[in-house]
Coordinates of C-alpha atoms in Angstrom, one line a residue:
X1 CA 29.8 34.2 17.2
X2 CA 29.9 30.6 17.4
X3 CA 28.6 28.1 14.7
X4 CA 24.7 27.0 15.4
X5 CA 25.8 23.3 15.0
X6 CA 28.4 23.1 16.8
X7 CA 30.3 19.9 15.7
X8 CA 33.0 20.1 18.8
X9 CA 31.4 21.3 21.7
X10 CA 27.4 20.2 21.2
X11 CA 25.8 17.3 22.2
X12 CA 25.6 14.3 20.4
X13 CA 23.5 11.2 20.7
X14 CA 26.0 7.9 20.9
X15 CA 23.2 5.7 20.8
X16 CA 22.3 7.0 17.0
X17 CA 18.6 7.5 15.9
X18 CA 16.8 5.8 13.7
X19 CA 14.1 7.9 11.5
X20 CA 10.8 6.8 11.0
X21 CA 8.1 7.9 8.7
X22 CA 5.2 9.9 10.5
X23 CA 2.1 8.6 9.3
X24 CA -0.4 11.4 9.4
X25 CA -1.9 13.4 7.4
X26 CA -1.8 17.2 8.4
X27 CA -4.8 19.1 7.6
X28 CA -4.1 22.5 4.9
X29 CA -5.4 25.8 7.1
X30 CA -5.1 29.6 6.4
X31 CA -5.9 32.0 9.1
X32 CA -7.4 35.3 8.8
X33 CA -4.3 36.7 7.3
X34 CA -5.0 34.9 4.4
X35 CA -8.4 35.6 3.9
X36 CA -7.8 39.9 4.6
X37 CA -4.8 38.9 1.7
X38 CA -7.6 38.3 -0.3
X39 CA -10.0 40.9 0.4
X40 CA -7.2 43.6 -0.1
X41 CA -6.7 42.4 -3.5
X42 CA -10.2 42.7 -4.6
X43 CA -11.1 46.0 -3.0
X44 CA -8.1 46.9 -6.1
X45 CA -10.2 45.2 -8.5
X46 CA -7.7 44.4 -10.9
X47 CA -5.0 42.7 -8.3
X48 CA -7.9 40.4 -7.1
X49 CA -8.4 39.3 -10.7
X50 CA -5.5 38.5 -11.5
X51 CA -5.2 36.3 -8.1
X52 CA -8.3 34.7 -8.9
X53 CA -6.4 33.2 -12.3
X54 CA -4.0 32.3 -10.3
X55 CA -5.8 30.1 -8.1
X56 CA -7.5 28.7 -11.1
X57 CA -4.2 28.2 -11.9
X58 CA -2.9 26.5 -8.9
X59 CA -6.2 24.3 -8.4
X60 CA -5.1 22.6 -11.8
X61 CA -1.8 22.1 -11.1
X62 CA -2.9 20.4 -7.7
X63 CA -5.4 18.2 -9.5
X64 CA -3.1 16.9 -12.4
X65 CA -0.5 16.6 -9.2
X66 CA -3.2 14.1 -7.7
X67 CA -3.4 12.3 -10.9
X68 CA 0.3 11.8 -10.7
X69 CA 0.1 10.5 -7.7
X70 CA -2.2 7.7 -8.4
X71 CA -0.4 6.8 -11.5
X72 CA 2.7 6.2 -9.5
X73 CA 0.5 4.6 -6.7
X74 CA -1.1 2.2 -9.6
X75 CA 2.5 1.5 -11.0
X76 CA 3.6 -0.1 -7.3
X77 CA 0.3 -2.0 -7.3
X78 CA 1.3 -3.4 -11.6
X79 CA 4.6 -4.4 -9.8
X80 CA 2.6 -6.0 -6.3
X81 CA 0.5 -7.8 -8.6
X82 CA 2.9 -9.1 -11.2
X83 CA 5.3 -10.6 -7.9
X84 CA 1.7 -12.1 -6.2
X85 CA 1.7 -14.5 -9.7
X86 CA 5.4 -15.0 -9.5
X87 CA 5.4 -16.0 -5.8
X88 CA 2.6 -17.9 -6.2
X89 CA 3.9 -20.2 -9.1
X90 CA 7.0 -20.6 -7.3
X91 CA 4.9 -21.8 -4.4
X92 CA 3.4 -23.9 -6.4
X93 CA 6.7 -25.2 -7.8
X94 CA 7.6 -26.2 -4.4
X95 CA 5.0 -27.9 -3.5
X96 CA 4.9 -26.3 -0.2
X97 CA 2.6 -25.1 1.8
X98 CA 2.8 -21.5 1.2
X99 CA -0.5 -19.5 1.1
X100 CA -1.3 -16.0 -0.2
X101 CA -3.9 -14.3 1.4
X102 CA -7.1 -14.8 -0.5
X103 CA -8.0 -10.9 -0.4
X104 CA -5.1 -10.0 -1.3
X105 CA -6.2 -9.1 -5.7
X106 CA -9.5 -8.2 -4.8
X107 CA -7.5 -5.4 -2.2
X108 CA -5.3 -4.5 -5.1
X109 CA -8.5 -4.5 -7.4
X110 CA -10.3 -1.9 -5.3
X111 CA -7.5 1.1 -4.5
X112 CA -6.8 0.8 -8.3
X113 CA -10.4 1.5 -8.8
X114 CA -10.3 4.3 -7.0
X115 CA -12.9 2.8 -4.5
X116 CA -10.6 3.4 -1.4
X117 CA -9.4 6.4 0.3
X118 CA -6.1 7.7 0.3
X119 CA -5.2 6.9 3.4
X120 CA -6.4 3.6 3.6
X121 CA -5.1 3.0 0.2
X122 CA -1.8 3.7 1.1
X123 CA -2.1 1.1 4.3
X124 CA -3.6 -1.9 2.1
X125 CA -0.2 -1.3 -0.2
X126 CA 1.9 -1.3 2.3
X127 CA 0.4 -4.5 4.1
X128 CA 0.0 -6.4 0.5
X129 CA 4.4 -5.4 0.7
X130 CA 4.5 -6.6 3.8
X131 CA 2.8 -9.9 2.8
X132 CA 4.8 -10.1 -0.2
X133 CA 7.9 -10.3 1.8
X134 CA 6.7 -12.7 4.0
X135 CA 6.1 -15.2 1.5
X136 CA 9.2 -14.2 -0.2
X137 CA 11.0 -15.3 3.0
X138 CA 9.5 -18.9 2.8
X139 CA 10.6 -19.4 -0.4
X140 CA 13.7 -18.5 0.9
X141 CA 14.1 -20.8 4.2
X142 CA 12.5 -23.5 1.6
X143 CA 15.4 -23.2 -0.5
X144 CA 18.1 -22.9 2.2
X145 CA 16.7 -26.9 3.5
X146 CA 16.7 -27.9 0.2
X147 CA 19.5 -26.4 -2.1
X148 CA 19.1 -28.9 -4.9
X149 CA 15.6 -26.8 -5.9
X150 CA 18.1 -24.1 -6.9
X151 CA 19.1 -26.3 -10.4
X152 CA 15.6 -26.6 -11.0
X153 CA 15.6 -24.2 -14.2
X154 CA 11.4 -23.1 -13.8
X155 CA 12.1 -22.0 -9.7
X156 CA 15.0 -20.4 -10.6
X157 CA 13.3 -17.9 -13.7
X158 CA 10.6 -17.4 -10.7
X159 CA 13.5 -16.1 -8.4
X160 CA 15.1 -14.2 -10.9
X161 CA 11.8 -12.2 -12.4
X162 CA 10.7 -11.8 -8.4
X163 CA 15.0 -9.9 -7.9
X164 CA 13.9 -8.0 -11.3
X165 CA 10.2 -7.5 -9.4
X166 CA 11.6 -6.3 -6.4
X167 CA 14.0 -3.2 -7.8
X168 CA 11.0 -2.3 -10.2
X169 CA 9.1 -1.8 -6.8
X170 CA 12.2 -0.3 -5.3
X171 CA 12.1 1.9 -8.2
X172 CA 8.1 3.1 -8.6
X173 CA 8.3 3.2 -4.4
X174 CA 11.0 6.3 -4.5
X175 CA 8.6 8.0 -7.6
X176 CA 6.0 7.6 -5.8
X177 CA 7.5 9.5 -2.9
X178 CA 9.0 12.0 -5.4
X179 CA 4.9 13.0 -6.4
X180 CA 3.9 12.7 -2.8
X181 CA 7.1 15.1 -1.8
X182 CA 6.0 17.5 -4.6
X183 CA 2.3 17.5 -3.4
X184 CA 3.2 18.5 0.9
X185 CA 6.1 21.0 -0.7
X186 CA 2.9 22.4 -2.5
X187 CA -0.1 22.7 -0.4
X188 CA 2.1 24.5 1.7
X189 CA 2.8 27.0 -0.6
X190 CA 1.5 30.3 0.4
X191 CA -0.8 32.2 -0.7
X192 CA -2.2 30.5 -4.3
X193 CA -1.6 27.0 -3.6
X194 CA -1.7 27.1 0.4
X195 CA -5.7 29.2 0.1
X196 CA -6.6 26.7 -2.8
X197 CA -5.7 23.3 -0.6
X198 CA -7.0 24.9 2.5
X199 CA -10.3 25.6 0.5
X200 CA -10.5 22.1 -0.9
X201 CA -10.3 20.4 2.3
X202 CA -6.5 18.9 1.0
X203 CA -3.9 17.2 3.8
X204 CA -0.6 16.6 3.3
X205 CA 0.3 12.6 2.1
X206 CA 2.2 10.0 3.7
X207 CA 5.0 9.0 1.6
X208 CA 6.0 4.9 1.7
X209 CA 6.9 3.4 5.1
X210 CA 8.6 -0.2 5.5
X211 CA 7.3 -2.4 7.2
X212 CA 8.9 -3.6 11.2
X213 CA 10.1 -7.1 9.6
X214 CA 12.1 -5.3 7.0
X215 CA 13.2 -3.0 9.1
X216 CA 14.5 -5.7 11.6
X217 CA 16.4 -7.8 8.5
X218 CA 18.0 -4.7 7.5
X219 CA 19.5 -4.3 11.0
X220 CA 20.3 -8.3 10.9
X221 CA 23.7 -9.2 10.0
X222 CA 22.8 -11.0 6.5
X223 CA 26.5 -12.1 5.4

């Protein structure tokens, strides 16, 4: 019986493939398996009991999940925030004309809040990242046409807390995606957990996605 993945004799793709996240949000459903599942159990009294627990159960464990979630949501936006005052004094230290958009803490403000929906929630992050490293790019060209900044001791702190910045974002990003991982592995859990997010009206989450620019500098030859 030959091997499924064949390493020697099946085709490969010479061009490569580069993954991308799929932003969308799938919808939990049970069919009518689910809901006979049920009705089985309780026609045994006792069995259906028990599985009620259970749901009670799983619907707490899905709710503290959520909370999770939004802590490690809340710590990315701490981080966003801290690197909007950073950039911004750097800016300001190069007396160039680099603007922030104006929206950008009241944004933060309202999906820490709680006032916007997941989904759109996760899209304001990522775009408030995405205008982070745009701005982090002028700095950048700024300092490459003029090197002499680099001695100046108060630009060069900026630089060095916006590195320590960036890896602490790096850092909440990946837990973050760990919670949101834990969450799609859960509500697709069958029967507790599946029956419970399907009655809730739960989706799966979208975990982080970079943005095209970075994308396109990663592909870059930087050195």
């Amino acid at each position: 019986m030959a091997n499924d993945l064949d390493e020697l004799n099946a085709p490969t793709m010479e061009e490569g493939l580069d993954a991308n996240v799929i932003a969308k949000q799938i919808p939990i459903k049970v069919g009518w398996g689910s809901v006979f599942f049920e009705v089985i159990l309780w026609v045994l009294i006792i069995p259906g009991i028990v599985f009620l627990c259970m749901k009670i159960s799983a619907s707490n464990y899905l709710r503290k999940l959520q909370q999770k979630i939004n802590t490690c949501a809340s710590e990315i936006d701490n981080y966003l925030e801290q690197r909007v005052v950073i950039l911004t004094n750097a800016a300001r230290l190069l007396d160039k004309a680099i603007d922030l958009d104006k929206d950008t803490m009241v944004q933060i403000a309202a999906y820490r809040s709680g006032n916007t929906p997941n989904a759109e929630a996760d899209a304001v992050r990522n775009d408030i990242a995405a205008k982070m490293e745009t701005v982090g790019n002028q700095i950048s060209v700024a300092f490459e046409r003029y090197p002499d900044l680099k001695a100046h001791q108060e630009i060069a702190d900026c630089l060095q807390q916006n590195s320590y910045l960036q890896r602490e974002i790096t850092a909440a990003r990946t837990m973050y995606n760990d919670a949101v991982n834990q969450w799609n592995l859960s509500v697709n859990e069958w029967p507790t957990k599946m029956i419970v997010a399907a009655r809730k009206g739960y989706t799966t989450r979208v975990p982080f996605i970079a943005t095209k620019e970075v994308k396109e500098q990663a592909r870059s030859v930087l050195f």
